[in-house]
Structure formats: C-alpha cells, structure tokens
mmCIF file of C-alpha atoms in Angstrom:
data_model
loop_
_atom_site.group_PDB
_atom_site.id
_atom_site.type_symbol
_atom_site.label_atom_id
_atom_site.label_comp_id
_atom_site.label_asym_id
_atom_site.label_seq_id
_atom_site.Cartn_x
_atom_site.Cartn_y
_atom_site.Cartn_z
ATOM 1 C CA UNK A 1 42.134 13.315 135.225
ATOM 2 C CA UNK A 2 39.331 12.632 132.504
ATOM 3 C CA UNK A 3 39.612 14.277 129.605
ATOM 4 C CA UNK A 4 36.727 16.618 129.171
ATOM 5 C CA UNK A 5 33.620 16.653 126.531
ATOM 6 C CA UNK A 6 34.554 18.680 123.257
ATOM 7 C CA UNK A 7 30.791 20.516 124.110
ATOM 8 C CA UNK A 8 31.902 21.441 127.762
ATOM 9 C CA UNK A 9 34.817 22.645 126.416
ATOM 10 C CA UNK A 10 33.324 24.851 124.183
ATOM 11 C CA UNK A 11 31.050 25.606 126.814
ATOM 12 C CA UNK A 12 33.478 27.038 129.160
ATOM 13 C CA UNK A 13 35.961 28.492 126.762
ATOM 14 C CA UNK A 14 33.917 31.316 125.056
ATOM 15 C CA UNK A 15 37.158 32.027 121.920
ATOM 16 C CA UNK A 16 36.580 28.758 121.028
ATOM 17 C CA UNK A 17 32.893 28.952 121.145
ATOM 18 C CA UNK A 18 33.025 31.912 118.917
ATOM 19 C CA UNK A 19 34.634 30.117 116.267
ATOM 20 C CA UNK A 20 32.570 27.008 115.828
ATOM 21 C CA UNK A 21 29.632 29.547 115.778
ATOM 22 C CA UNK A 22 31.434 31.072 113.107
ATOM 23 C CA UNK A 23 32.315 27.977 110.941
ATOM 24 C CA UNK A 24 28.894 27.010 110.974
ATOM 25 C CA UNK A 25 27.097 30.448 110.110
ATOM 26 C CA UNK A 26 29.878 29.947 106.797
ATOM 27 C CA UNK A 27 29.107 26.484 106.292
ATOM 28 C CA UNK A 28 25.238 27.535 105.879
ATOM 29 C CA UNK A 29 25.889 30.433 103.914
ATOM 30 C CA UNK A 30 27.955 28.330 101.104
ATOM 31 C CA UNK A 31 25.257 25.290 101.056
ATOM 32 C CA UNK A 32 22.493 28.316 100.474
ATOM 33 C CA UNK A 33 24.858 30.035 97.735
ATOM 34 C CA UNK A 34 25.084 26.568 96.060
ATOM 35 C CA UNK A 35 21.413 26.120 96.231
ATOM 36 C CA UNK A 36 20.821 28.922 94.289
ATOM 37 C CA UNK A 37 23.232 28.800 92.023
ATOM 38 C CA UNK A 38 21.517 25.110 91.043
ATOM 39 C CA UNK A 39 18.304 26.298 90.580
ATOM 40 C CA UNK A 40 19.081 29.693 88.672
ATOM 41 C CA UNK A 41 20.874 26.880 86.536
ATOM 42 C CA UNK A 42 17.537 25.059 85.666
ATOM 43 C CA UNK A 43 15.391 27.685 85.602
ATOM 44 C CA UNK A 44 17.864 29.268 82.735
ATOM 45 C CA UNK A 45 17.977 25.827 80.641
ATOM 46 C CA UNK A 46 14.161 25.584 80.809
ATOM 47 C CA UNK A 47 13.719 29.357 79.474
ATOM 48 C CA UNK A 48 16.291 28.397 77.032
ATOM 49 C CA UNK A 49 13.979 25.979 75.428
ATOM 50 C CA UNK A 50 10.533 27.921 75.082
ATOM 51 C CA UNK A 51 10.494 30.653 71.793
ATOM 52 C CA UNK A 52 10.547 33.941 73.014
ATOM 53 C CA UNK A 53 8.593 36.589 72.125
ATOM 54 C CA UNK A 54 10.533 37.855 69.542
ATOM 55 C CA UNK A 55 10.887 34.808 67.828
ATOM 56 C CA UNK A 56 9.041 34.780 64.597
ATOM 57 C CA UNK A 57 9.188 30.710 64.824
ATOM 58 C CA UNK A 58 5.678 29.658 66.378
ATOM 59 C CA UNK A 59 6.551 26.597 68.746
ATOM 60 C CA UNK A 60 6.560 23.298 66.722
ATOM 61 C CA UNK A 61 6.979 25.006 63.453
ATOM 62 C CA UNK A 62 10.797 25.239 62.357
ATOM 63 C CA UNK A 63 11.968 26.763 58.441
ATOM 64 C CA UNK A 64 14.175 23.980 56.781
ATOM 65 C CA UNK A 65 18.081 24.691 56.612
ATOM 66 C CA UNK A 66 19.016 26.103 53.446
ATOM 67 C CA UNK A 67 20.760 22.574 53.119
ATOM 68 C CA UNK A 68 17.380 20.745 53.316
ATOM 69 C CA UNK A 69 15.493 23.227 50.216
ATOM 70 C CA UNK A 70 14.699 21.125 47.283
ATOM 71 C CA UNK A 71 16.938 22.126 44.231
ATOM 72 C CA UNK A 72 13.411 23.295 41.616
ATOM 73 C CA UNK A 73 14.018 22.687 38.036
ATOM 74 C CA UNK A 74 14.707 25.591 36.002
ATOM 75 C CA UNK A 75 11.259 26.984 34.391
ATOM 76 C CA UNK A 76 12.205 27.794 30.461
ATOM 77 C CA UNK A 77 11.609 31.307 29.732
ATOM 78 C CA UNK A 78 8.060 31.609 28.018
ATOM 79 C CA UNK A 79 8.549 33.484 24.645
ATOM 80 C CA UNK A 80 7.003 36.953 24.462
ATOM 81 C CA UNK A 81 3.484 36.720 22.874
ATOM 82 C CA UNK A 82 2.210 39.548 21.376
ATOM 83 C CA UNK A 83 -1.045 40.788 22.579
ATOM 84 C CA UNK A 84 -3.805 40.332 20.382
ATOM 85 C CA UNK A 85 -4.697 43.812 18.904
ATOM 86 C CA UNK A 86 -7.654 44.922 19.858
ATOM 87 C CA UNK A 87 -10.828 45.317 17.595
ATOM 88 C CA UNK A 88 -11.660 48.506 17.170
ATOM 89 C CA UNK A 89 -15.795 49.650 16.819
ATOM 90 C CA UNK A 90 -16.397 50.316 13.362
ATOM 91 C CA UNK A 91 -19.893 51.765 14.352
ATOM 92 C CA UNK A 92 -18.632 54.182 16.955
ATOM 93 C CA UNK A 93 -15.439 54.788 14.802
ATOM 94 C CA UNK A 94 -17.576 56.294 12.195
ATOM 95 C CA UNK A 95 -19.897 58.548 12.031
ATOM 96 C CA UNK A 96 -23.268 57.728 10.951
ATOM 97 C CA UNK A 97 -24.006 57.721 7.638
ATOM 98 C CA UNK A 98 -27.251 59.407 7.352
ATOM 99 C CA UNK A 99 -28.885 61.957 9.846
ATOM 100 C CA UNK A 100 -32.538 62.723 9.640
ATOM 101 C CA UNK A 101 -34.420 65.926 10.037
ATOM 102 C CA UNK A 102 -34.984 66.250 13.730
ATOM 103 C CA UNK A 103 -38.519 67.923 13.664
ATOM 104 C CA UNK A 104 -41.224 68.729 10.563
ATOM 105 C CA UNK A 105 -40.220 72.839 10.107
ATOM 106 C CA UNK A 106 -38.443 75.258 7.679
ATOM 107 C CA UNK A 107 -34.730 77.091 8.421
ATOM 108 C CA UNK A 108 -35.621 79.917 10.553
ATOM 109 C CA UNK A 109 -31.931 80.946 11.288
ATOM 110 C CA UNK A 110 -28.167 79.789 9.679
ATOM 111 C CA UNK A 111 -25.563 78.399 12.082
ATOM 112 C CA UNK A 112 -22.768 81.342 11.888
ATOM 113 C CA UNK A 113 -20.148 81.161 14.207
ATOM 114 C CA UNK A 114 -17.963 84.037 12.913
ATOM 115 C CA UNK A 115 -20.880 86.457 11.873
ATOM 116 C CA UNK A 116 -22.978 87.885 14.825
ATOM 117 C CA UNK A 117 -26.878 88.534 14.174
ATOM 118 C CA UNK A 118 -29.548 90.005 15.558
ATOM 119 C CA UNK A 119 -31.395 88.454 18.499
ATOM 120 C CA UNK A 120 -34.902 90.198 18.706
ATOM 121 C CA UNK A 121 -34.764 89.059 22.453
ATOM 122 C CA UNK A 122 -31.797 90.269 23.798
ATOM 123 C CA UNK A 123 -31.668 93.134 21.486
ATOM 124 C CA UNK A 124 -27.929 93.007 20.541
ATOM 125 C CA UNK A 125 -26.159 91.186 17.874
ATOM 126 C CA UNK A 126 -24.314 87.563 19.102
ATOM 127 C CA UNK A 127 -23.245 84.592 16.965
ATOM 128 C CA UNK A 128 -25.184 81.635 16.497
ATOM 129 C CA UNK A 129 -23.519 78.201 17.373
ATOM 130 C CA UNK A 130 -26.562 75.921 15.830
ATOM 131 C CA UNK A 131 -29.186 76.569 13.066
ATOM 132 C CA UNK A 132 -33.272 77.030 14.573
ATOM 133 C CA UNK A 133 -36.299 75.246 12.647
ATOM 134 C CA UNK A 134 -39.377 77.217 12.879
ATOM 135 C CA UNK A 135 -42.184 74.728 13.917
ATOM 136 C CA UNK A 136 -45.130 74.937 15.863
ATOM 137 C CA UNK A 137 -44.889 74.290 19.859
ATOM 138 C CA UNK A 138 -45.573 70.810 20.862
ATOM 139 C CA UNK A 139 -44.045 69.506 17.766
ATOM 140 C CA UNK A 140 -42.147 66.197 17.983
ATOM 141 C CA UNK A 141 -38.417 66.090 17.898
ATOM 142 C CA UNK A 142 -36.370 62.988 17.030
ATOM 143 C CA UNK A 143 -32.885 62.104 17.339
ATOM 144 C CA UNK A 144 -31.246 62.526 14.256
ATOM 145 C CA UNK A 145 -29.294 58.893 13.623
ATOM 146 C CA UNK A 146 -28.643 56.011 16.204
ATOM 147 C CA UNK A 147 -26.693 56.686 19.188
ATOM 148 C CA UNK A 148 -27.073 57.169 23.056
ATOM 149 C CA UNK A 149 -28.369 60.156 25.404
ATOM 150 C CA UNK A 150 -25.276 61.589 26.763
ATOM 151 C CA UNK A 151 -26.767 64.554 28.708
ATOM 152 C CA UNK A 152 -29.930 65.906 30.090
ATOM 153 C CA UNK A 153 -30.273 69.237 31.478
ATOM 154 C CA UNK A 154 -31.999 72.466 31.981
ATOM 155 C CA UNK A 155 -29.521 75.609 30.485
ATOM 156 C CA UNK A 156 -30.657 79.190 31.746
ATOM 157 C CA UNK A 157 -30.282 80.553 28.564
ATOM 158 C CA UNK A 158 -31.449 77.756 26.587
ATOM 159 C CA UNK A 159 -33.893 75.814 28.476
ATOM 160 C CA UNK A 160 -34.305 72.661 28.248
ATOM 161 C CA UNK A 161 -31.728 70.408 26.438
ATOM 162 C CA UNK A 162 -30.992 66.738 25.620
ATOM 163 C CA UNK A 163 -27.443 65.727 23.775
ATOM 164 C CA UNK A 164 -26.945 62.309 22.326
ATOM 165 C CA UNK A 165 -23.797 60.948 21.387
ATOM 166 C CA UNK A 166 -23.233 59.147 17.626
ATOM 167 C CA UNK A 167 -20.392 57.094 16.213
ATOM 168 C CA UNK A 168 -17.318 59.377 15.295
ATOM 169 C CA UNK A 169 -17.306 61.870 18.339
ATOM 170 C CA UNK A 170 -20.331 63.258 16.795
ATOM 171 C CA UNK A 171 -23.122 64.961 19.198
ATOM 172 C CA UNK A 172 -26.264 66.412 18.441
ATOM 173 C CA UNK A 173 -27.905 68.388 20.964
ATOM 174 C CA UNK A 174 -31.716 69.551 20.792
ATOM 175 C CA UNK A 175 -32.660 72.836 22.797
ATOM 176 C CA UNK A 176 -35.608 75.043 23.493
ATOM 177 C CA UNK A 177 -37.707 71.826 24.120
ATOM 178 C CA UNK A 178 -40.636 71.767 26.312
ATOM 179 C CA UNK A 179 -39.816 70.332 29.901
ATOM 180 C CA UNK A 180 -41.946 66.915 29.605
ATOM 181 C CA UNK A 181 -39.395 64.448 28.339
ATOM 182 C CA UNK A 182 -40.412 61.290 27.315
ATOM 183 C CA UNK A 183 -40.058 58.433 30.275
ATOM 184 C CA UNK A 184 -37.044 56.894 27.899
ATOM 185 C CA UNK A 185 -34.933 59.828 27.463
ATOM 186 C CA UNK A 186 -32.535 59.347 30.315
ATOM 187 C CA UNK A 187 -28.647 59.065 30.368
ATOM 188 C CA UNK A 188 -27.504 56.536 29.341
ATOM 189 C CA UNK A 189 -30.365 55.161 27.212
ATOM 190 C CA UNK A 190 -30.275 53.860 23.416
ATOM 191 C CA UNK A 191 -31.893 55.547 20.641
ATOM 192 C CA UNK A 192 -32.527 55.222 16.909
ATOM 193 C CA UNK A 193 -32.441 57.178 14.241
ATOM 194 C CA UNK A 194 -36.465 58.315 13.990
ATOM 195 C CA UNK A 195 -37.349 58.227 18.175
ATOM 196 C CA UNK A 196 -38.750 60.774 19.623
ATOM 197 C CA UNK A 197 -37.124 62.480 22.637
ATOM 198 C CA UNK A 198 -38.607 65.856 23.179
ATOM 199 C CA UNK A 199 -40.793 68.239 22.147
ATOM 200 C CA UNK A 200 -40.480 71.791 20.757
ATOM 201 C CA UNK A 201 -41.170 74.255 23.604
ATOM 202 C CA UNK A 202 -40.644 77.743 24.813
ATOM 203 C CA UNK A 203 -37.957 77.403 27.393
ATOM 204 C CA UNK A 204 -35.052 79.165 25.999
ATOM 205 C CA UNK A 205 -35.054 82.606 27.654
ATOM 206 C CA UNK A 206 -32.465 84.263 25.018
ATOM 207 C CA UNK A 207 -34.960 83.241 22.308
ATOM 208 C CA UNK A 208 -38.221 83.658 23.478
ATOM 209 C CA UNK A 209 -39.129 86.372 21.693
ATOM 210 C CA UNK A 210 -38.788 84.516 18.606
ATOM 211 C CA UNK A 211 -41.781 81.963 16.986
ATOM 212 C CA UNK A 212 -41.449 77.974 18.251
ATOM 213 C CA UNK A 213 -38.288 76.571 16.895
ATOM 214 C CA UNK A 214 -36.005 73.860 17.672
ATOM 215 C CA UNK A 215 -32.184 74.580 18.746
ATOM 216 C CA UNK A 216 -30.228 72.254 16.746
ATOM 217 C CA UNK A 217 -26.754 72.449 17.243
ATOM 218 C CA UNK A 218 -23.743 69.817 16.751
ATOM 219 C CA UNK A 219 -20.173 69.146 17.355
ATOM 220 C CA UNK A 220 -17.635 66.203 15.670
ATOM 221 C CA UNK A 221 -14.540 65.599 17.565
ATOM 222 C CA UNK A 222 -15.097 68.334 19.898
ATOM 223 C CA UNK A 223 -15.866 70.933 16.738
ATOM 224 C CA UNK A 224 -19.136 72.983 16.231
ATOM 225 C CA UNK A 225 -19.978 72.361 13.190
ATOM 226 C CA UNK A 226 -22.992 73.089 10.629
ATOM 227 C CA UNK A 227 -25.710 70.596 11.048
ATOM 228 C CA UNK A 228 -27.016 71.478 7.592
ATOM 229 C CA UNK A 229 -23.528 70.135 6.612
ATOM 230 C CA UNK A 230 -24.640 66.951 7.421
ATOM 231 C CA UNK A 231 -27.934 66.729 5.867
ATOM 232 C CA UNK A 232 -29.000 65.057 1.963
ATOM 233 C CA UNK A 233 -30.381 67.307 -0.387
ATOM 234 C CA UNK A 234 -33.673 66.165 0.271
ATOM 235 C CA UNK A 235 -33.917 67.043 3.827
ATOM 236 C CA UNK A 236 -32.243 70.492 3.277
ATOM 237 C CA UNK A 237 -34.980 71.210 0.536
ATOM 238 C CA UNK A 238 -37.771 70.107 2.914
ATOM 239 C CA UNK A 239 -36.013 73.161 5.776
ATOM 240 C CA UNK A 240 -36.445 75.597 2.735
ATOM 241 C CA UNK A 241 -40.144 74.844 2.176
ATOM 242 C CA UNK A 242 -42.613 72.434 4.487
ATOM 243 C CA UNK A 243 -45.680 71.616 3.563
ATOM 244 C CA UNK A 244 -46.243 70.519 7.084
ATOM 245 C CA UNK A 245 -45.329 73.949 8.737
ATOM 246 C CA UNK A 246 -48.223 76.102 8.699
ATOM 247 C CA UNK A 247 -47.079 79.932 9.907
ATOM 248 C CA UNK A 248 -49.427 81.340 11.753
ATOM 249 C CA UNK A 249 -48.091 84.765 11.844
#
C-alpha cells in the first residue's frame, strides 16, 4: 500500500488539520510581533537624534564642555579713583550783588510780615508780605538783577504776576501788572538786570482801591524777606522822593 500525501492526510484527518492551522496562525503572529518591534526600534533611534522641544540647544549649535572653556587671565583689580568733585556755580551760588529799582515810583507801603495794616480795599487789617511803589499805570517794570523767569501766572487776589529766579535761591516776584506781557517774558527765558517784563496795572483785586503801584515782593532760600533790605542807599532814597513820580491825587 502507498503511503499517502502529507496534504491528503491532513485533508482527511480534521485533529491534525486543526493543528497545522494553528501553527501557522502562531508562526504569523510572531513574524508580525517582530516586525514591529524592528521598526518601533528605528523610529525611537531617529527621534533620539533630533532636539526636542524643550531643548534650549538650537540644532547645530552645541555649548563647549566645561573642559573645553579657555582658562582667561586674571584682570588686576583697577584702583578706586576718586570722582572728580564737581564745580559748583559761583553765579547761581550767590546771590547777586546789586538789585535795581524795579519801576520809577516812591514807597507807598513797608513790607511787615508781623504787623497787620489797613487795606482800604478789603476794609480789614492783614499783613503785608512785599513793599508797593506808587507809580503811574502803564509804567515799565524791570527785573531787578540777572536771572531767569521762573513763573507766570494770573493770582485772584493779585492779578497778574511774573517771578524770576536769581543766584542764591533768591526770587523776586512783580504783581499787580497789567495783563500784556512782553513777547519775551515766558518760562524759562533769560533776563538782565534793567529788562523790562511787565507793566504796572490794575489787576490786583485786594488792592484796587489803592493808586497804581507795583507788588514787589521777595524770598531767599525759601524766606520772605524785605526787598528794601536789598537795595543801596541810593535807590532807597530815590523810593522816598521821585522826581519822576508825579501824584496826581
């Protein structure tokens, strides 16, 4: 008798014919597990060499080892210099030493700042931080030495006002003027002693009962002080008498 074919066998003997199915489903199930294992493999190594996105390394750019930083030579330490002192301005240091009348008039009222007087406008008796030169209106007013306008305004009380600064925290400031200031006269600007920056005017309401004056007042390092104080002889004797004050009254 002739042996028979291994495939009839496993034709006609279904046990045996379940088996080789299932050696073969295993054998395809291993070669597709070791497929994938290969391949997760390479795909692994390539991600391993790209930078990833936390890397602060941009690609092609690498730090040296700390093996591979040049050894610098020791800088000496630079001796401490002393800063050169700074030159102080003698001119705004000091304060100026001559101040000029302001305006052509006589002493109309003292600067008083402890005794209170009279004020014929506001009927009641108030001290008065500045002296007043009786002039006539439209007179010119000058700044009083060399120095720069610090301040241009209009007070309520005292109308129109202009305050230049002067070496030595010295200010002079000019009220009751009229309001047409000169084109010059604006912060900021340089004056000399002699230029005109106002003109006497009516514009202080707390004194407008009283003849055209000039509201001189000034302060030295933050002080009110006399502005009389300040004045030569000569120009004081000119505020007791001036020839070019005429009063009209």
């Amino acid at each position: 008798m002739q042996k028979k074919n291994l495939f009839v066998k496993l034709k006609e003997d279904k046990s045996a014919r379940a088996i080789a199915l299932t050696v073969t489903v295993m054998l395809m199930v291993l070669t597709a597990i070791i497929i994938t294992t290969v391949v997760a493999n390479r795909a692994a190594k390539n991600n391993a060499a790209l930078p990833t996105p936390d890397d602060s390394t941009q690609a092609g750019i690498n730090d040296p080892a700390p093996d591979d930083t040049p050894d610098l030579p020791d800088t000496p330490d630079k001796p401490d210099t002393p800063a050169p002192p700074v030159e102080e301005d003698k001119n705004a240091a000091a304060l100026p030493e001559r101040f000029l009348l302001p305006v052509s008039g006589v002493l109309q009222k003292n600067h008083d700042a402890s005794v209170q007087v009279f004020s014929p406008t506001m009927g009641d008796y108030r001290v008065h931080l500045g002296i007043d030169i009786g002039t006539v209106a439209g007179a010119a007013v000058s700044t009083m030495a060399d120095g720069v306008i610090a301040q241009v305004w209009e007070d309520v009380s005292m109308g129109q006002c202009v305050a230049v600064k002067h070496g030595g925290e010295c200010y002079t400031v000019y009220k009751n003027l009229s309001a047409d200031l000169p084109e010059n006269v604006v912060v900021g600007a340089a004056v000399k002693a002699g230029d005109v920056i106002g003109h006497v005017g009516e514009s202080a309401m707390v004194e407008v009962a009283e003849e055209p004056h000039l509201h001189l007042e000034m302060t030295v390092n933050g002080l009110q002080v006399d502005p009389t104080d300040y004045l030569d002889e000569d120009a004081k004797a000119t505020l007791m008498e001036d020839a070019n004050y005429e009063d009209v009254s």
